[in-house]
Structure formats: structure tokens, C-alpha cells
């Protein structure tokens, strides 16, 4: 069979900043984010669950209006293929848009 098999799972925890929500008026717009992600992409179904990559991290999520969020996260890969993966731990920036 030709094709790609993908598997992904994750756990994310969001919580308010450990500050009063009234400090600088930013409490409602910023959240702490902790996560664990695991997944794999392979061309054989037998390797799908054996070769998972796993990473953990934490960061801040900034709410921009009702349709957009920006994230800055520090991510650490825990499990990866030392021979084939290009590993880059450190700060990552992301933007998400809610269309619904």
C-alpha cells in the first residue's frame, strides 16, 4: 500500500497567571500553557506506535480579540530518532486563528 500513516496525541493544561487578574489589566488575556505531545508519521502501520516522538513544554498564550491567539512556548523533545530527526529545543512562536 502506498500512503502515510499518522498518529498524534497530546495533553494540554491551561491556567491563569499566578497574579491578580487586575495587575496591568492583562489577567483575562494571558494564560499559562503546559503540554505533552506525542506522534509519528510513517509509511508502514507496524511502526506507527513503536517510533513515537514525544515532547513537553510550557509557555504563555495571549488572547487577541475573540478570533486569534499567539503563543510563545519553550519545548523540549524527550524522544526522537537520533539518526533522522533534526531536533530543535527552545523557544517557539505560534499564531492561531479561530474561524468558527
XYZ file of N, CA and C in Angstrom:
300
model
N 0.843 -1.174 0.000
C 0.000 0.000 0.000
C 0.885 1.231 0.000
N 0.507 2.207 -0.743
C 1.262 3.463 -0.731
C 0.456 4.480 0.050
N 1.136 5.217 0.856
C 0.454 6.205 1.681
C 1.208 6.419 2.967
N 0.698 7.311 3.758
C 1.337 7.668 5.015
C 0.363 7.383 6.146
N 0.866 6.807 7.215
C 0.085 6.584 8.422
C 0.511 7.606 9.459
N -0.437 8.229 10.096
C -0.124 9.251 11.096
C -0.865 8.947 12.385
N -0.211 9.273 13.489
C -0.804 9.110 14.816
C -0.357 10.301 15.639
N -1.276 10.867 16.413
C -0.941 12.036 17.221
C -1.786 12.031 18.488
N -1.195 12.435 19.577
C -1.920 12.584 20.828
C -1.272 13.679 21.642
N -2.058 14.321 22.448
C -1.497 15.394 23.251
C -2.340 15.683 24.480
N -1.701 16.310 25.434
C -2.365 16.740 26.653
C -1.958 18.188 26.885
N -2.931 19.057 27.026
C -2.651 20.474 27.282
C -3.389 20.930 28.524
N -2.707 21.691 29.345
C -3.303 22.273 30.541
C -3.152 23.789 30.462
N -4.245 24.484 30.652
C -4.238 25.940 30.635
C -4.642 26.425 32.020
N -3.990 27.480 32.499
C -4.390 28.044 33.784
C -4.072 29.533 33.797
N -4.753 30.275 34.659
C -4.492 31.712 34.737
C -3.095 31.987 35.294
N -2.600 33.160 35.023
C -1.334 33.581 35.620
C -1.470 33.615 37.136
N -0.402 33.326 37.865
C -0.497 33.367 39.327
C -0.423 34.798 39.863
N -1.091 35.702 39.197
C -1.171 37.105 39.589
C -2.628 37.471 39.756
N -2.878 38.543 40.387
C -4.237 39.063 40.435
C -4.657 39.390 39.005
N -5.892 39.094 38.614
C -6.328 39.406 37.246
C -6.338 40.905 36.956
N -6.172 41.698 37.991
C -6.227 43.145 37.789
C -4.852 43.777 37.591
N -3.774 42.979 37.740
C -2.434 43.523 37.556
C -2.250 43.897 36.095
N -2.027 45.141 35.835
C -1.849 45.698 34.493
C -3.052 45.435 33.586
N -4.131 44.892 34.111
C -5.317 44.608 33.301
C -5.132 43.470 32.313
N -4.086 42.635 32.471
C -3.784 41.588 31.493
C -4.311 40.213 31.870
N -4.806 40.055 33.087
C -5.266 38.746 33.558
C -6.197 38.007 32.619
N -7.222 38.660 32.063
C -8.149 37.937 31.178
C -7.554 37.572 29.812
N -6.396 38.115 29.465
C -5.853 37.927 28.116
C -4.634 37.011 28.048
N -4.078 36.623 29.191
C -2.877 35.784 29.195
C -3.124 34.549 30.059
N -2.701 33.387 29.532
C -2.811 32.126 30.258
C -1.474 31.397 30.197
N -1.202 30.607 31.236
C -0.070 29.691 31.210
C -0.496 28.426 30.484
N 0.431 27.821 29.783
C 0.140 26.658 28.958
C 1.217 25.608 29.232
N 0.801 24.387 29.613
C 1.710 23.256 29.809
C 1.226 22.146 28.887
N 2.146 21.443 28.237
C 1.699 20.432 27.279
C 2.668 19.266 27.166
N 2.126 18.156 26.694
C 2.862 16.957 26.327
C 2.287 16.508 24.998
N 3.123 16.336 23.992
C 2.678 15.900 22.665
C 3.434 14.649 22.258
N 2.751 13.746 21.562
C 3.383 12.534 21.035
C 2.787 12.253 19.668
N 3.597 11.721 18.778
C 3.085 11.396 17.459
C 4.133 10.743 16.592
N 3.681 10.313 15.422
C 4.566 9.663 14.469
C 3.975 9.776 13.075
N 4.836 9.723 12.106
C 4.459 9.741 10.701
C 5.312 8.673 10.023
N 4.687 7.668 9.431
C 5.448 6.561 8.848
C 4.697 6.001 7.647
N 5.386 5.227 6.839
C 4.731 4.612 5.688
C 4.330 3.168 5.954
N 4.641 2.636 7.137
C 4.221 1.289 7.488
C 3.447 1.312 8.806
N 2.304 0.690 8.819
C 1.448 0.704 10.009
C 2.099 0.008 11.194
N 2.983 -0.943 10.964
C 3.634 -1.665 12.052
C 4.534 -0.783 12.906
N 5.079 0.267 12.329
C 5.972 1.170 13.061
C 5.239 2.341 13.692
N 3.957 2.423 13.478
C 3.200 3.604 13.880
C 3.321 3.908 15.364
N 3.179 2.909 16.217
C 3.202 3.151 17.654
C 4.558 2.834 18.302
N 5.478 2.248 17.545
C 6.792 1.918 18.088
C 7.774 3.082 18.053
N 7.634 3.984 17.125
C 8.627 5.022 16.896
C 8.104 6.419 17.235
N 7.260 6.527 18.237
C 6.680 7.829 18.583
C 7.735 8.838 18.992
N 7.499 10.089 18.616
C 8.289 11.207 19.094
C 7.494 11.862 20.220
N 8.167 12.301 21.282
C 7.492 12.875 22.443
C 8.192 14.176 22.816
N 7.401 15.203 23.115
C 7.963 16.468 23.587
C 7.063 17.052 24.669
N 7.677 17.855 25.538
C 6.948 18.556 26.590
C 7.338 20.030 26.530
N 6.497 20.856 27.138
C 6.835 22.271 27.154
C 5.863 23.090 27.967
N 6.182 24.360 28.047
C 5.355 25.317 28.766
C 5.489 26.663 28.075
N 4.489 27.506 28.267
C 4.558 28.815 27.651
C 3.415 29.715 28.061
N 3.286 30.795 27.329
C 2.228 31.779 27.538
C 1.360 31.857 26.299
N 0.057 31.989 26.518
C -0.896 32.190 25.428
C -1.518 33.564 25.606
N -1.477 34.355 24.556
C -2.030 35.701 24.550
C -3.290 35.708 23.693
N -4.409 36.064 24.282
C -5.679 36.148 23.557
C -5.749 37.516 22.878
N -5.991 37.501 21.567
C -6.104 38.734 20.790
C -7.516 38.772 20.205
N -8.385 39.554 20.805
C -9.775 39.583 20.352
C -10.439 38.247 20.615
N -11.486 37.949 19.856
C -12.204 36.685 20.022
C -11.829 35.647 18.976
N -10.937 35.988 18.051
C -10.658 35.070 16.955
C -9.189 34.683 16.820
N -8.312 35.199 17.650
C -6.895 34.940 17.443
C -6.172 34.732 18.766
N -5.128 33.887 18.724
C -4.256 33.717 19.885
C -2.816 33.633 19.401
N -1.919 34.098 20.245
C -0.490 33.993 19.976
C 0.128 33.206 21.125
N 1.094 32.360 20.813
C 1.749 31.534 21.817
C 3.256 31.727 21.746
N 3.883 31.725 22.893
C 5.330 31.601 22.971
C 5.590 30.471 23.961
N 6.277 29.434 23.481
C 6.475 28.211 24.256
C 7.942 27.829 24.286
N 8.345 27.190 25.371
C 9.650 26.553 25.441
C 9.399 25.056 25.369
N 9.967 24.407 24.370
C 9.691 22.999 24.108
C 10.966 22.169 24.232
N 10.829 20.976 24.825
C 11.964 20.056 24.980
C 11.562 18.701 24.397
N 12.240 18.233 23.353
C 11.983 16.887 22.835
C 12.511 15.841 23.811
N 11.688 14.866 24.143
C 12.102 13.795 25.055
C 12.482 12.525 24.318
N 11.764 12.242 23.237
C 12.023 11.016 22.480
C 12.008 11.361 20.997
N 13.079 10.982 20.300
C 13.187 11.288 18.874
C 14.144 10.306 18.229
N 14.179 10.283 16.922
C 15.083 9.419 16.171
C 16.417 10.145 16.028
N 17.419 9.687 16.749
C 18.723 10.366 16.763
C 19.397 10.355 15.395
N 19.050 9.413 14.567
C 19.678 9.330 13.255
C 18.995 10.146 12.172
N 17.709 10.411 12.332
C 16.996 11.055 11.238
C 16.271 12.343 11.555
N 16.026 12.630 12.821
C 15.278 13.837 13.179
C 16.220 15.014 13.414
N 15.798 16.162 12.969
C 16.507 17.401 13.278
C 15.837 17.984 14.519
N 16.522 17.937 15.647
C 15.937 18.325 16.930
C 16.300 19.767 17.232
N 15.285 20.541 17.588
C 15.495 21.949 17.889
C 14.670 22.300 19.118
N 15.272 22.189 20.306
C 14.549 22.575 21.508
C 14.736 24.076 21.720
N 13.834 24.659 22.458
C 13.949 26.083 22.745
C 12.649 26.807 22.515
N 12.748 28.121 22.331
C 11.563 28.961 22.175
C 10.931 28.785 20.803
N 9.611 28.713 20.810
C 8.840 28.627 19.575
C 7.687 29.617 19.663
N 7.326 30.194 18.550
C 6.251 31.185 18.485
C 5.189 30.671 17.533
N 3.928 30.833 17.912
C 2.833 30.391 17.060
C 1.666 31.343 17.073
N 0.895 31.309 15.996
C -0.315 32.126 15.871
C -1.446 31.197 15.461
N -2.590 31.328 16.121
C -3.764 30.534 15.775
C -4.966 31.426 15.533
N -5.794 31.020 14.565
C -6.996 31.788 14.222
C -8.187 30.845 14.331
N -9.243 31.305 14.992
C -10.475 30.545 15.137
C -11.459 31.043 14.089
N -11.835 30.160 13.156
C -12.751 30.554 12.094
C -14.202 30.258 12.434
N -14.456 29.570 13.524
C -15.836 29.199 13.865
C -16.445 30.193 14.818
